[in-house]
């Protein structure tokens, strides 16, 4: 089991540029989550997919953020245009169905917007 | 919405026992989870309580009281490698979604 795979591990970009973060969930998991972690705000849920369908995107901070899950093995989180306040570690996590099913996190993408 | 409270920092010595408390306020509660995160790493799952009582996994135990909206993580025989942040997380229903909301984390420092 390769675990949840995120790319890139690090991204440094200039304000105004488009950023795309990628995630491959664990095979067989039907739920996928995007979280953002900062010192000030902790771990925030941005969006949650179940069976490739977005269930709750109320955590997406603004229209500059969008997420897609075109199939069960791939998801993207896009920020356009990026701003310095978007600098954070972005985690993707997946889980199987079931109340107690744990989230398996990827190693995260550390985004720095200058 | 959901809110969780846990101490920001705890310090203990090797071999000791430490308890990290978590209180929560939420609707549609399903269960309480605990995650560990080392500096620069990803959160990793430790335990889940869906029912009242104690769950034990090796040196770690977790407790839940639904009536008190309270839980704790108990770490025994502390080791240096246990120095990390520990997050409680509430699984709750919001419409058709079952979301996991994390507390702000407790930084545990284990001293030799």
PDB file of C-alpha atoms in Angstrom:
ATOM      1  CA  UNK A   1       0.000   0.000   0.000  1.00  0.00           C
ATOM      2  CA  UNK A   2       1.670   3.190  -1.192  1.00  0.00           C
ATOM      3  CA  UNK A   3      -0.433   5.439   0.968  1.00  0.00           C
ATOM      4  CA  UNK A   4      -1.861   8.785  -0.088  1.00  0.00           C
ATOM      5  CA  UNK A   5       0.454  10.450  -2.574  1.00  0.00           C
ATOM      6  CA  UNK A   6       0.642  14.207  -2.912  1.00  0.00           C
ATOM      7  CA  UNK A   7       2.634  16.331  -5.292  1.00  0.00           C
ATOM      8  CA  UNK A   8       4.531  18.510  -5.271  1.00  0.00           C
ATOM      9  CA  UNK A   9       6.072  18.323  -1.768  1.00  0.00           C
ATOM     10  CA  UNK A  10       7.087  21.947  -1.927  1.00  0.00           C
ATOM     11  CA  UNK A  11       5.826  24.787  -4.085  1.00  0.00           C
ATOM     12  CA  UNK A  12       7.140  28.320  -4.127  1.00  0.00           C
ATOM     13  CA  UNK A  13       5.323  30.763  -6.340  1.00  0.00           C
ATOM     14  CA  UNK A  14       4.753  34.457  -6.769  1.00  0.00           C
ATOM     15  CA  UNK A  15       1.562  36.208  -5.865  1.00  0.00           C
ATOM     16  CA  UNK A  16      -0.936  36.106  -8.709  1.00  0.00           C
ATOM     17  CA  UNK A  17       0.247  32.805 -10.135  1.00  0.00           C
ATOM     18  CA  UNK A  18      -1.908  29.712 -10.452  1.00  0.00           C
ATOM     19  CA  UNK A  19      -1.075  26.792  -8.191  1.00  0.00           C
ATOM     20  CA  UNK A  20      -2.280  23.212  -8.644  1.00  0.00           C
ATOM     21  CA  UNK A  21      -1.857  20.608  -5.945  1.00  0.00           C
ATOM     22  CA  UNK A  22      -2.378  16.947  -6.729  1.00  0.00           C
ATOM     23  CA  UNK A  23      -3.475  13.938  -4.744  1.00  0.00           C
ATOM     24  CA  UNK A  24      -3.776  10.201  -5.345  1.00  0.00           C
ATOM     25  CA  UNK A  25      -5.832   8.543  -2.608  1.00  0.00           C
ATOM     26  CA  UNK A  26      -5.407   5.001  -1.363  1.00  0.00           C
ATOM     27  CA  UNK A  27      -7.009   2.546  -3.757  1.00  0.00           C
ATOM     28  CA  UNK A  28     -10.432   1.483  -2.551  1.00  0.00           C
ATOM     29  CA  UNK A  29     -11.004   4.510  -0.357  1.00  0.00           C
ATOM     30  CA  UNK A  30     -14.183   6.311  -1.332  1.00  0.00           C
ATOM     31  CA  UNK A  31     -13.766   9.527   0.674  1.00  0.00           C
ATOM     32  CA  UNK A  32     -11.206  12.216   0.013  1.00  0.00           C
ATOM     33  CA  UNK A  33     -10.495  15.327   2.044  1.00  0.00           C
ATOM     34  CA  UNK A  34      -8.390  18.441   1.505  1.00  0.00           C
ATOM     35  CA  UNK A  35      -7.102  20.149   4.663  1.00  0.00           C
ATOM     36  CA  UNK A  36      -4.988  23.255   5.140  1.00  0.00           C
ATOM     37  CA  UNK A  37      -2.700  23.657   8.143  1.00  0.00           C
ATOM     38  CA  UNK A  38      -1.273  26.906   9.471  1.00  0.00           C
ATOM     39  CA  UNK A  39       0.046  27.923  12.855  1.00  0.00           C
ATOM     40  CA  UNK A  40      -2.734  30.452  13.297  1.00  0.00           C
ATOM     41  CA  UNK A  41      -5.718  28.386  12.163  1.00  0.00           C
ATOM     42  CA  UNK A  42      -4.605  24.800  12.714  1.00  0.00           C
ATOM     43  CA  UNK A  43      -6.019  22.035  10.520  1.00  0.00           C
ATOM     44  CA  UNK A  44      -8.953  23.324   8.496  1.00  0.00           C
ATOM     45  CA  UNK A  45     -11.159  21.159   6.305  1.00  0.00           C
ATOM     46  CA  UNK A  46     -11.445  22.764   2.890  1.00  0.00           C
ATOM     47  CA  UNK A  47     -13.536  20.263   0.941  1.00  0.00           C
ATOM     48  CA  UNK A  48     -14.721  16.680   1.182  1.00  0.00           C
ATOM     49  CA  UNK A  49     -15.535  14.256  -1.655  1.00  0.00           C
ATOM     50  CA  UNK A  50     -17.473  11.032  -1.367  1.00  0.00           C
ATOM     51  CA  UNK A  51     -17.423   8.694  -4.373  1.00  0.00           C
ATOM     52  CA  UNK A  52     -15.840  11.507  -6.412  1.00  0.00           C
ATOM     53  CA  UNK A  53     -18.702  13.903  -5.654  1.00  0.00           C
ATOM     54  CA  UNK A  54     -18.067  17.072  -3.633  1.00  0.00           C
ATOM     55  CA  UNK A  55     -20.195  16.776  -0.508  1.00  0.00           C
ATOM     56  CA  UNK A  56     -19.209  19.865   1.431  1.00  0.00           C
ATOM     57  CA  UNK A  57     -17.055  22.730   0.184  1.00  0.00           C
ATOM     58  CA  UNK A  58     -18.067  25.216   2.859  1.00  0.00           C
ATOM     59  CA  UNK A  59     -14.476  25.341   4.073  1.00  0.00           C
ATOM     60  CA  UNK A  60     -13.112  26.618   0.765  1.00  0.00           C
ATOM     61  CA  UNK A  61     -11.999  30.118   1.695  1.00  0.00           C
ATOM     62  CA  UNK A  62     -12.880  31.970  -1.482  1.00  0.00           C
ATOM     63  CA  UNK A  63     -13.679  31.638  -5.141  1.00  0.00           C
ATOM     64  CA  UNK A  64      -9.958  31.589  -5.841  1.00  0.00           C
ATOM     65  CA  UNK A  65      -9.956  28.008  -4.539  1.00  0.00           C
ATOM     66  CA  UNK A  66     -11.396  25.126  -6.531  1.00  0.00           C
ATOM     67  CA  UNK A  67     -11.132  21.351  -6.245  1.00  0.00           C
ATOM     68  CA  UNK A  68     -11.943  18.519  -8.586  1.00  0.00           C
ATOM     69  CA  UNK A  69     -12.024  14.753  -8.437  1.00  0.00           C
ATOM     70  CA  UNK A  70     -12.420  13.498 -12.002  1.00  0.00           C
ATOM     71  CA  UNK A  71     -12.023   9.845 -10.951  1.00  0.00           C
ATOM     72  CA  UNK A  72     -11.516   7.681  -7.899  1.00  0.00           C
ATOM     73  CA  UNK A  73      -7.735   7.854  -8.084  1.00  0.00           C
ATOM     74  CA  UNK A  74      -7.032  11.534  -8.572  1.00  0.00           C
ATOM     75  CA  UNK A  75      -7.922  14.924  -7.133  1.00  0.00           C
ATOM     76  CA  UNK A  76      -6.638  18.454  -7.585  1.00  0.00           C
ATOM     77  CA  UNK A  77      -6.817  21.609  -5.537  1.00  0.00           C
ATOM     78  CA  UNK A  78      -6.276  24.778  -7.520  1.00  0.00           C
ATOM     79  CA  UNK A  79      -5.637  28.302  -6.298  1.00  0.00           C
ATOM     80  CA  UNK A  80      -5.952  31.075  -8.848  1.00  0.00           C
ATOM     81  CA  UNK A  81      -4.705  33.687  -8.328  1.00  0.00           C
ATOM     82  CA  UNK A  82      -2.544  32.821  -5.344  1.00  0.00           C
ATOM     83  CA  UNK A  83      -1.914  35.281  -2.503  1.00  0.00           C
ATOM     84  CA  UNK A  84       0.708  35.337   0.284  1.00  0.00           C
ATOM     85  CA  UNK A  85      -1.964  34.471   2.873  1.00  0.00           C
ATOM     86  CA  UNK A  86      -2.473  31.140   1.076  1.00  0.00           C
ATOM     87  CA  UNK A  87       0.940  30.015   2.317  1.00  0.00           C
ATOM     88  CA  UNK A  88       0.351  26.862   4.338  1.00  0.00           C
ATOM     89  CA  UNK A  89       0.753  23.094   4.287  1.00  0.00           C
ATOM     90  CA  UNK A  90      -2.019  21.481   2.293  1.00  0.00           C
ATOM     91  CA  UNK A  91      -2.875  17.902   3.177  1.00  0.00           C
ATOM     92  CA  UNK A  92      -4.925  15.424   1.241  1.00  0.00           C
ATOM     93  CA  UNK A  93      -6.438  12.502   3.152  1.00  0.00           C
ATOM     94  CA  UNK A  94      -8.547   9.526   2.209  1.00  0.00           C
ATOM     95  CA  UNK A  95     -10.654   7.019   4.073  1.00  0.00           C
ATOM     96  CA  UNK A  96     -13.013   4.143   3.485  1.00  0.00           C
ATOM     97  CA  UNK A  97     -16.645   4.281   4.521  1.00  0.00           C
ATOM     98  CA  UNK A  98     -17.618   3.478   8.083  1.00  0.00           C
ATOM     99  CA  UNK A  99     -17.985   5.599  11.172  1.00  0.00           C
ATOM    100  CA  UNK A 100     -14.647   4.809  12.710  1.00  0.00           C
ATOM    101  CA  UNK A 101     -12.605   4.638   9.536  1.00  0.00           C
ATOM    102  CA  UNK A 102      -9.425   6.632  10.052  1.00  0.00           C
ATOM    103  CA  UNK A 103      -8.149   9.299   7.736  1.00  0.00           C
ATOM    104  CA  UNK A 104      -4.899   8.464   5.998  1.00  0.00           C
ATOM    105  CA  UNK A 105      -2.982  11.633   5.255  1.00  0.00           C
ATOM    106  CA  UNK A 106      -0.495  12.290   2.509  1.00  0.00           C
ATOM    107  CA  UNK A 107       2.808  13.968   3.316  1.00  0.00           C
ATOM    108  CA  UNK A 108       1.408  17.348   2.380  1.00  0.00           C
ATOM    109  CA  UNK A 109       2.396  20.140   0.038  1.00  0.00           C
ATOM    110  CA  UNK A 110       4.144  23.096   1.631  1.00  0.00           C
ATOM    111  CA  UNK A 111       3.045  26.136  -0.347  1.00  0.00           C
ATOM    112  CA  UNK A 112       4.861  29.437  -0.109  1.00  0.00           C
ATOM    113  CA  UNK A 113       3.451  32.417  -1.980  1.00  0.00           C
ATOM    114  CA  UNK A 114       5.774  35.415  -2.137  1.00  0.00           C
TER     115      UNK A 114
ATOM    116  CA  UNK B   1     -20.572  24.192  13.864  1.00  0.00           C
ATOM    117  CA  UNK B   2     -18.138  22.343  16.025  1.00  0.00           C
ATOM    118  CA  UNK B   3     -15.694  23.529  18.662  1.00  0.00           C
ATOM    119  CA  UNK B   4     -13.017  21.581  20.497  1.00  0.00           C
ATOM    120  CA  UNK B   5     -10.777  22.525  23.387  1.00  0.00           C
ATOM    121  CA  UNK B   6      -7.534  20.866  24.361  1.00  0.00           C
ATOM    122  CA  UNK B   7      -4.460  22.153  26.209  1.00  0.00           C
ATOM    123  CA  UNK B   8      -1.878  23.804  24.018  1.00  0.00           C
ATOM    124  CA  UNK B   9       1.162  22.276  25.720  1.00  0.00           C
ATOM    125  CA  UNK B  10       2.031  19.406  28.033  1.00  0.00           C
ATOM    126  CA  UNK B  11       5.461  18.442  29.343  1.00  0.00           C
ATOM    127  CA  UNK B  12       6.393  15.140  30.996  1.00  0.00           C
ATOM    128  CA  UNK B  13       9.441  12.966  31.595  1.00  0.00           C
ATOM    129  CA  UNK B  14      10.340   9.644  30.075  1.00  0.00           C
ATOM    130  CA  UNK B  15       8.516   6.738  31.659  1.00  0.00           C
ATOM    131  CA  UNK B  16       5.726   8.909  33.015  1.00  0.00           C
ATOM    132  CA  UNK B  17       2.020   8.863  32.221  1.00  0.00           C
ATOM    133  CA  UNK B  18       0.296  11.851  30.637  1.00  0.00           C
ATOM    134  CA  UNK B  19      -3.353  12.555  29.943  1.00  0.00           C
ATOM    135  CA  UNK B  20      -4.487  14.989  27.251  1.00  0.00           C
ATOM    136  CA  UNK B  21      -8.067  16.140  27.675  1.00  0.00           C
ATOM    137  CA  UNK B  22     -10.485  17.229  24.983  1.00  0.00           C
ATOM    138  CA  UNK B  23     -13.901  18.806  25.369  1.00  0.00           C
ATOM    139  CA  UNK B  24     -16.158  19.434  22.434  1.00  0.00           C
ATOM    140  CA  UNK B  25     -19.385  21.063  21.387  1.00  0.00           C
ATOM    141  CA  UNK B  26     -21.105  19.754  18.305  1.00  0.00           C
ATOM    142  CA  UNK B  27     -24.349  18.515  16.864  1.00  0.00           C
ATOM    143  CA  UNK B  28     -24.694  15.234  15.037  1.00  0.00           C
ATOM    144  CA  UNK B  29     -21.822  13.683  16.999  1.00  0.00           C
ATOM    145  CA  UNK B  30     -20.546  10.301  15.785  1.00  0.00           C
ATOM    146  CA  UNK B  31     -17.238   9.838  17.525  1.00  0.00           C
ATOM    147  CA  UNK B  32     -13.932  11.198  18.761  1.00  0.00           C
ATOM    148  CA  UNK B  33     -10.581  10.431  17.181  1.00  0.00           C
ATOM    149  CA  UNK B  34      -6.989  11.136  18.126  1.00  0.00           C
ATOM    150  CA  UNK B  35      -4.133  11.863  15.738  1.00  0.00           C
ATOM    151  CA  UNK B  36      -0.416  12.293  16.273  1.00  0.00           C
ATOM    152  CA  UNK B  37       1.734  14.643  14.229  1.00  0.00           C
ATOM    153  CA  UNK B  38       5.503  14.951  14.446  1.00  0.00           C
ATOM    154  CA  UNK B  39       7.149  18.176  13.344  1.00  0.00           C
ATOM    155  CA  UNK B  40       7.225  18.348   9.571  1.00  0.00           C
ATOM    156  CA  UNK B  41       5.136  15.217   9.240  1.00  0.00           C
ATOM    157  CA  UNK B  42       1.561  14.295   8.485  1.00  0.00           C
ATOM    158  CA  UNK B  43      -1.112  13.511  11.064  1.00  0.00           C
ATOM    159  CA  UNK B  44      -1.388   9.800  11.760  1.00  0.00           C
ATOM    160  CA  UNK B  45      -4.349   8.027  13.306  1.00  0.00           C
ATOM    161  CA  UNK B  46      -4.089   6.787  16.881  1.00  0.00           C
ATOM    162  CA  UNK B  47      -7.571   5.843  18.056  1.00  0.00           C
ATOM    163  CA  UNK B  48     -11.315   6.252  17.666  1.00  0.00           C
ATOM    164  CA  UNK B  49     -14.108   6.175  20.245  1.00  0.00           C
ATOM    165  CA  UNK B  50     -17.655   5.879  18.964  1.00  0.00           C
ATOM    166  CA  UNK B  51     -19.087   4.640  22.230  1.00  0.00           C
ATOM    167  CA  UNK B  52     -18.506   5.592  25.847  1.00  0.00           C
ATOM    168  CA  UNK B  53     -15.603   3.945  27.552  1.00  0.00           C
ATOM    169  CA  UNK B  54     -11.950   3.170  27.205  1.00  0.00           C
ATOM    170  CA  UNK B  55     -10.137   1.904  24.110  1.00  0.00           C
ATOM    171  CA  UNK B  56      -6.632   0.568  24.611  1.00  0.00           C
ATOM    172  CA  UNK B  57      -3.951   0.203  21.968  1.00  0.00           C
ATOM    173  CA  UNK B  58      -0.592  -0.669  23.427  1.00  0.00           C
ATOM    174  CA  UNK B  59       0.802   2.223  25.454  1.00  0.00           C
ATOM    175  CA  UNK B  60      -2.006   4.524  24.295  1.00  0.00           C
ATOM    176  CA  UNK B  61      -5.589   4.545  25.556  1.00  0.00           C
ATOM    177  CA  UNK B  62      -8.486   6.819  24.694  1.00  0.00           C
ATOM    178  CA  UNK B  63     -11.647   7.498  26.634  1.00  0.00           C
ATOM    179  CA  UNK B  64     -14.992   9.011  25.709  1.00  0.00           C
ATOM    180  CA  UNK B  65     -17.961  10.241  27.710  1.00  0.00           C
ATOM    181  CA  UNK B  66     -20.689  11.327  25.315  1.00  0.00           C
ATOM    182  CA  UNK B  67     -22.865  12.695  28.095  1.00  0.00           C
ATOM    183  CA  UNK B  68     -20.049  14.986  29.223  1.00  0.00           C
ATOM    184  CA  UNK B  69     -18.837  15.817  25.680  1.00  0.00           C
ATOM    185  CA  UNK B  70     -15.397  14.884  26.930  1.00  0.00           C
ATOM    186  CA  UNK B  71     -12.600  12.567  26.031  1.00  0.00           C
ATOM    187  CA  UNK B  72      -8.948  12.038  26.764  1.00  0.00           C
ATOM    188  CA  UNK B  73      -5.864  10.380  25.394  1.00  0.00           C
ATOM    189  CA  UNK B  74      -3.677   8.559  27.906  1.00  0.00           C
ATOM    190  CA  UNK B  75      -0.061   7.884  27.048  1.00  0.00           C
ATOM    191  CA  UNK B  76       1.825   5.501  29.316  1.00  0.00           C
ATOM    192  CA  UNK B  77       5.509   4.691  29.638  1.00  0.00           C
ATOM    193  CA  UNK B  78       6.391   7.836  27.745  1.00  0.00           C
ATOM    194  CA  UNK B  79       9.281   7.685  25.317  1.00  0.00           C
ATOM    195  CA  UNK B  80      11.235  10.487  23.694  1.00  0.00           C
ATOM    196  CA  UNK B  81       9.690   9.582  20.347  1.00  0.00           C
ATOM    197  CA  UNK B  82       6.259  10.461  21.761  1.00  0.00           C
ATOM    198  CA  UNK B  83       7.196  14.149  21.585  1.00  0.00           C
ATOM    199  CA  UNK B  84       4.727  15.416  19.008  1.00  0.00           C
ATOM    200  CA  UNK B  85       1.448  17.267  18.608  1.00  0.00           C
ATOM    201  CA  UNK B  86      -1.718  15.396  19.478  1.00  0.00           C
ATOM    202  CA  UNK B  87      -5.050  16.367  17.977  1.00  0.00           C
ATOM    203  CA  UNK B  88      -8.504  15.353  19.049  1.00  0.00           C
ATOM    204  CA  UNK B  89     -10.997  15.351  16.210  1.00  0.00           C
ATOM    205  CA  UNK B  90     -14.760  15.133  16.215  1.00  0.00           C
ATOM    206  CA  UNK B  91     -16.639  13.229  13.558  1.00  0.00           C
ATOM    207  CA  UNK B  92     -20.042  14.821  13.165  1.00  0.00           C
ATOM    208  CA  UNK B  93     -22.815  14.916  10.619  1.00  0.00           C
ATOM    209  CA  UNK B  94     -23.448  18.040   8.635  1.00  0.00           C
ATOM    210  CA  UNK B  95     -26.257  17.407   6.215  1.00  0.00           C
ATOM    211  CA  UNK B  96     -25.219  14.377   4.209  1.00  0.00           C
ATOM    212  CA  UNK B  97     -21.594  14.762   5.152  1.00  0.00           C
ATOM    213  CA  UNK B  98     -19.698  13.217   8.018  1.00  0.00           C
ATOM    214  CA  UNK B  99     -16.873  15.596   8.637  1.00  0.00           C
ATOM    215  CA  UNK B 100     -13.821  15.364  10.826  1.00  0.00           C
ATOM    216  CA  UNK B 101     -13.054  18.621  12.627  1.00  0.00           C
ATOM    217  CA  UNK B 102      -9.720  18.907  14.421  1.00  0.00           C
ATOM    218  CA  UNK B 103      -8.855  20.640  17.654  1.00  0.00           C
ATOM    219  CA  UNK B 104      -5.947  23.044  17.776  1.00  0.00           C
ATOM    220  CA  UNK B 105      -3.559  20.384  19.043  1.00  0.00           C
ATOM    221  CA  UNK B 106      -1.516  19.714  22.174  1.00  0.00           C
ATOM    222  CA  UNK B 107       2.242  19.909  21.905  1.00  0.00           C
ATOM    223  CA  UNK B 108       3.710  17.149  24.066  1.00  0.00           C
ATOM    224  CA  UNK B 109       7.322  17.447  25.078  1.00  0.00           C
ATOM    225  CA  UNK B 110       8.953  14.406  26.679  1.00  0.00           C
ATOM    226  CA  UNK B 111      12.051  15.206  28.695  1.00  0.00           C
ATOM    227  CA  UNK B 112      14.822  12.723  29.485  1.00  0.00           C
TER     228      UNK B 112
END
